[in-house]
Tab-separated table of C-alpha atoms in Angstrom:
chain	number	residue	atom	x	y	z
A	1	UNK	CA	-97.569	124.712	6.220
A	2	UNK	CA	-94.823	126.687	7.667
A	3	UNK	CA	-92.353	124.859	10.010
A	4	UNK	CA	-91.651	127.145	12.962
A	5	UNK	CA	-89.049	124.553	14.367
A	6	UNK	CA	-85.509	125.678	14.426
A	7	UNK	CA	-82.234	123.774	14.486
A	8	UNK	CA	-80.825	124.141	17.803
A	9	UNK	CA	-78.186	121.742	17.577
A	10	UNK	CA	-74.639	122.493	18.234
A	11	UNK	CA	-72.079	122.227	15.525
A	12	UNK	CA	-68.792	120.315	16.489
A	13	UNK	CA	-66.872	123.093	15.108
A	14	UNK	CA	-68.785	125.923	17.009
A	15	UNK	CA	-68.147	123.889	20.209
A	16	UNK	CA	-64.324	123.709	19.368
A	17	UNK	CA	-64.132	127.549	18.778
A	18	UNK	CA	-66.250	128.171	22.071
A	19	UNK	CA	-63.915	125.853	23.851
A	20	UNK	CA	-60.910	127.625	22.505
A	21	UNK	CA	-62.192	131.074	23.483
A	22	UNK	CA	-63.039	129.885	27.036
A	23	UNK	CA	-59.741	128.115	27.302
A	24	UNK	CA	-57.812	131.288	26.268
A	25	UNK	CA	-60.044	133.339	28.717
A	26	UNK	CA	-59.258	131.136	31.750
A	27	UNK	CA	-55.691	130.625	30.770
A	28	UNK	CA	-55.135	134.286	30.460
A	29	UNK	CA	-56.576	134.832	33.768
A	30	UNK	CA	-54.408	132.254	35.718
A	31	UNK	CA	-51.350	133.211	33.665
A	32	UNK	CA	-51.725	136.962	34.832
A	33	UNK	CA	-52.633	135.852	38.367
A	34	UNK	CA	-49.390	134.015	38.637
A	35	UNK	CA	-47.331	136.768	36.629
A	36	UNK	CA	-48.405	139.611	38.523
A	37	UNK	CA	-47.446	137.641	41.828
A	38	UNK	CA	-44.350	136.088	40.875
A	39	UNK	CA	-42.267	139.239	41.178
A	40	UNK	CA	-43.452	139.750	44.839
A	41	UNK	CA	-44.280	136.470	46.201
A	42	UNK	CA	-43.047	137.216	49.679
A	43	UNK	CA	-45.423	140.170	49.686
A	44	UNK	CA	-48.150	137.549	48.365
A	45	UNK	CA	-47.326	135.246	51.237
A	46	UNK	CA	-47.627	137.788	53.853
A	47	UNK	CA	-50.825	138.984	52.719
A	48	UNK	CA	-52.169	135.402	52.436
A	49	UNK	CA	-51.149	134.653	55.929
A	50	UNK	CA	-52.814	137.726	57.038
A	51	UNK	CA	-56.025	136.925	55.188
A	52	UNK	CA	-56.163	133.317	56.643
A	53	UNK	CA	-55.347	134.417	60.155
A	54	UNK	CA	-57.652	132.770	62.483
A	55	UNK	CA	-58.510	130.017	60.285
A	56	UNK	CA	-57.937	126.440	61.409
A	57	UNK	CA	-54.998	125.892	59.124
A	58	UNK	CA	-51.564	126.186	60.548
A	59	UNK	CA	-49.526	129.138	59.525
A	60	UNK	CA	-46.469	126.957	57.977
A	61	UNK	CA	-48.904	125.201	55.754
A	62	UNK	CA	-50.431	128.578	54.828
A	63	UNK	CA	-47.242	129.786	53.797
A	64	UNK	CA	-46.020	126.791	51.890
A	65	UNK	CA	-49.325	126.956	49.806
A	66	UNK	CA	-48.942	130.657	49.207
A	67	UNK	CA	-45.282	130.216	47.945
A	68	UNK	CA	-46.565	127.589	45.521
A	69	UNK	CA	-49.801	129.349	44.333
A	70	UNK	CA	-48.156	131.924	42.002
A	71	UNK	CA	-45.779	129.372	40.355
A	72	UNK	CA	-48.828	126.970	39.716
A	73	UNK	CA	-51.096	129.731	38.452
A	74	UNK	CA	-48.221	130.817	35.972
A	75	UNK	CA	-47.450	127.271	34.912
A	76	UNK	CA	-51.097	126.141	34.277
A	77	UNK	CA	-51.959	129.298	32.564
A	78	UNK	CA	-49.504	128.972	30.075
A	79	UNK	CA	-50.448	125.185	29.578
A	80	UNK	CA	-54.092	126.148	29.264
A	81	UNK	CA	-53.427	128.942	26.839
A	82	UNK	CA	-51.261	126.635	24.594
A	83	UNK	CA	-53.646	123.766	24.862
A	84	UNK	CA	-50.715	121.703	26.071
A	85	UNK	CA	-51.397	118.786	28.594
A	86	UNK	CA	-54.752	120.509	28.813
A	87	UNK	CA	-56.620	117.827	30.722
A	88	UNK	CA	-53.852	117.690	33.330
A	89	UNK	CA	-53.574	121.467	33.600
A	90	UNK	CA	-57.271	121.836	33.837
A	91	UNK	CA	-57.247	119.008	36.702
A	92	UNK	CA	-54.535	120.674	38.555
A	93	UNK	CA	-56.266	124.089	38.233
A	94	UNK	CA	-59.362	122.453	39.579
A	95	UNK	CA	-57.524	121.070	42.660
A	96	UNK	CA	-55.848	124.483	43.077
A	97	UNK	CA	-59.265	125.928	43.173
A	98	UNK	CA	-60.444	123.560	45.784
A	99	UNK	CA	-57.501	124.288	48.001
A	100	UNK	CA	-58.164	128.074	47.518
A	101	UNK	CA	-61.792	127.567	48.376
A	102	UNK	CA	-60.935	125.699	51.524
A	103	UNK	CA	-58.775	128.792	52.681
A	104	UNK	CA	-61.301	131.467	51.891
A	105	UNK	CA	-64.372	129.657	53.299
A	106	UNK	CA	-62.405	128.891	56.533
A	107	UNK	CA	-62.406	132.381	57.247
A	108	UNK	CA	-65.733	133.161	55.776
A	109	UNK	CA	-64.739	135.341	52.792
A	110	UNK	CA	-67.922	134.350	51.003
A	111	UNK	CA	-67.573	136.980	48.181
A	112	UNK	CA	-64.255	135.565	47.269
A	113	UNK	CA	-65.545	132.111	47.638
A	114	UNK	CA	-68.378	133.101	44.957
A	115	UNK	CA	-65.782	134.114	42.482
A	116	UNK	CA	-63.803	130.817	42.967
A	117	UNK	CA	-67.034	128.767	42.332
A	118	UNK	CA	-67.251	130.445	39.054
A	119	UNK	CA	-63.700	129.531	38.265
A	120	UNK	CA	-64.670	126.155	39.265
A	121	UNK	CA	-67.794	126.001	36.889
A	122	UNK	CA	-65.596	127.332	34.071
A	123	UNK	CA	-62.969	124.546	34.568
A	124	UNK	CA	-65.652	121.901	34.740
A	125	UNK	CA	-66.996	123.076	31.355
A	126	UNK	CA	-63.571	122.910	29.989
A	127	UNK	CA	-62.811	119.525	31.308
A	128	UNK	CA	-66.040	118.200	30.281
A	129	UNK	CA	-65.638	119.398	26.535
A	130	UNK	CA	-61.973	118.475	26.267
A	131	UNK	CA	-63.021	116.414	23.239
A	132	UNK	CA	-63.449	119.628	21.498
A	133	UNK	CA	-59.841	120.760	22.300
A	134	UNK	CA	-59.069	120.964	18.474
A	135	UNK	CA	-57.333	124.191	18.231
A	136	UNK	CA	-54.606	123.166	20.706
A	137	UNK	CA	-50.979	121.701	20.771
A	138	UNK	CA	-52.416	118.658	22.296
A	139	UNK	CA	-54.467	118.194	18.934
A	140	UNK	CA	-51.461	119.120	16.830
A	141	UNK	CA	-49.263	116.646	18.661
A	142	UNK	CA	-51.703	113.932	18.668
A	143	UNK	CA	-52.307	114.231	14.802
A	144	UNK	CA	-48.504	114.355	14.262
A	145	UNK	CA	-48.259	111.074	16.225
A	146	UNK	CA	-50.887	109.319	14.326
A	147	UNK	CA	-49.286	110.266	11.063
A	148	UNK	CA	-45.932	108.772	12.088
A	149	UNK	CA	-47.520	105.759	13.467
A	150	UNK	CA	-49.510	105.287	10.086
A	151	UNK	CA	-46.217	105.702	8.186
A	152	UNK	CA	-44.266	103.276	10.396
A	153	UNK	CA	-47.044	100.836	9.939
A	154	UNK	CA	-46.888	101.160	6.151
A	155	UNK	CA	-43.019	100.637	6.328
A	156	UNK	CA	-43.716	97.409	8.401
A	157	UNK	CA	-46.114	96.144	5.914
A	158	UNK	CA	-43.791	97.031	2.850
A	159	UNK	CA	-41.088	95.233	4.600
A	160	UNK	CA	-43.091	92.135	5.236
A	161	UNK	CA	-44.139	92.047	1.617
A	162	UNK	CA	-40.448	92.233	0.541
A	163	UNK	CA	-39.569	89.359	2.677
A	164	UNK	CA	-42.080	86.918	0.712
């Protein structure tokens, strides 16, 4: 008899590679959002204030947030690309997306809200698969720290034996 079943299980290494590629994709996106705006923050702020005119948010709050957005995008973009403080960077980025979603939906910019929802789904997927963040500075630092712990413990064991 011929077995027609196929193995559809996902291999951990494939998930780690997929996580890396998706992490790089979203990291580059946020980095470039921040990088292209950082040179003209006043222009970005004015455009944001204009876009959110008529929303229920007070203008000073819109201005403050608009000044922070490019900086946050740039920083989280770099962190996500490097895989450094990845979980925190993804949580901060998700919080940023919630804030941006509140702004655009308050003025009924549904086409922008749709793309922000896609960002949210990608960020959720990355956060949910952080255990596959193998190709990252986080993982490298964790492995390095574990090696130091093990060598320190073996030194402690040796010194304990020497005392006897």
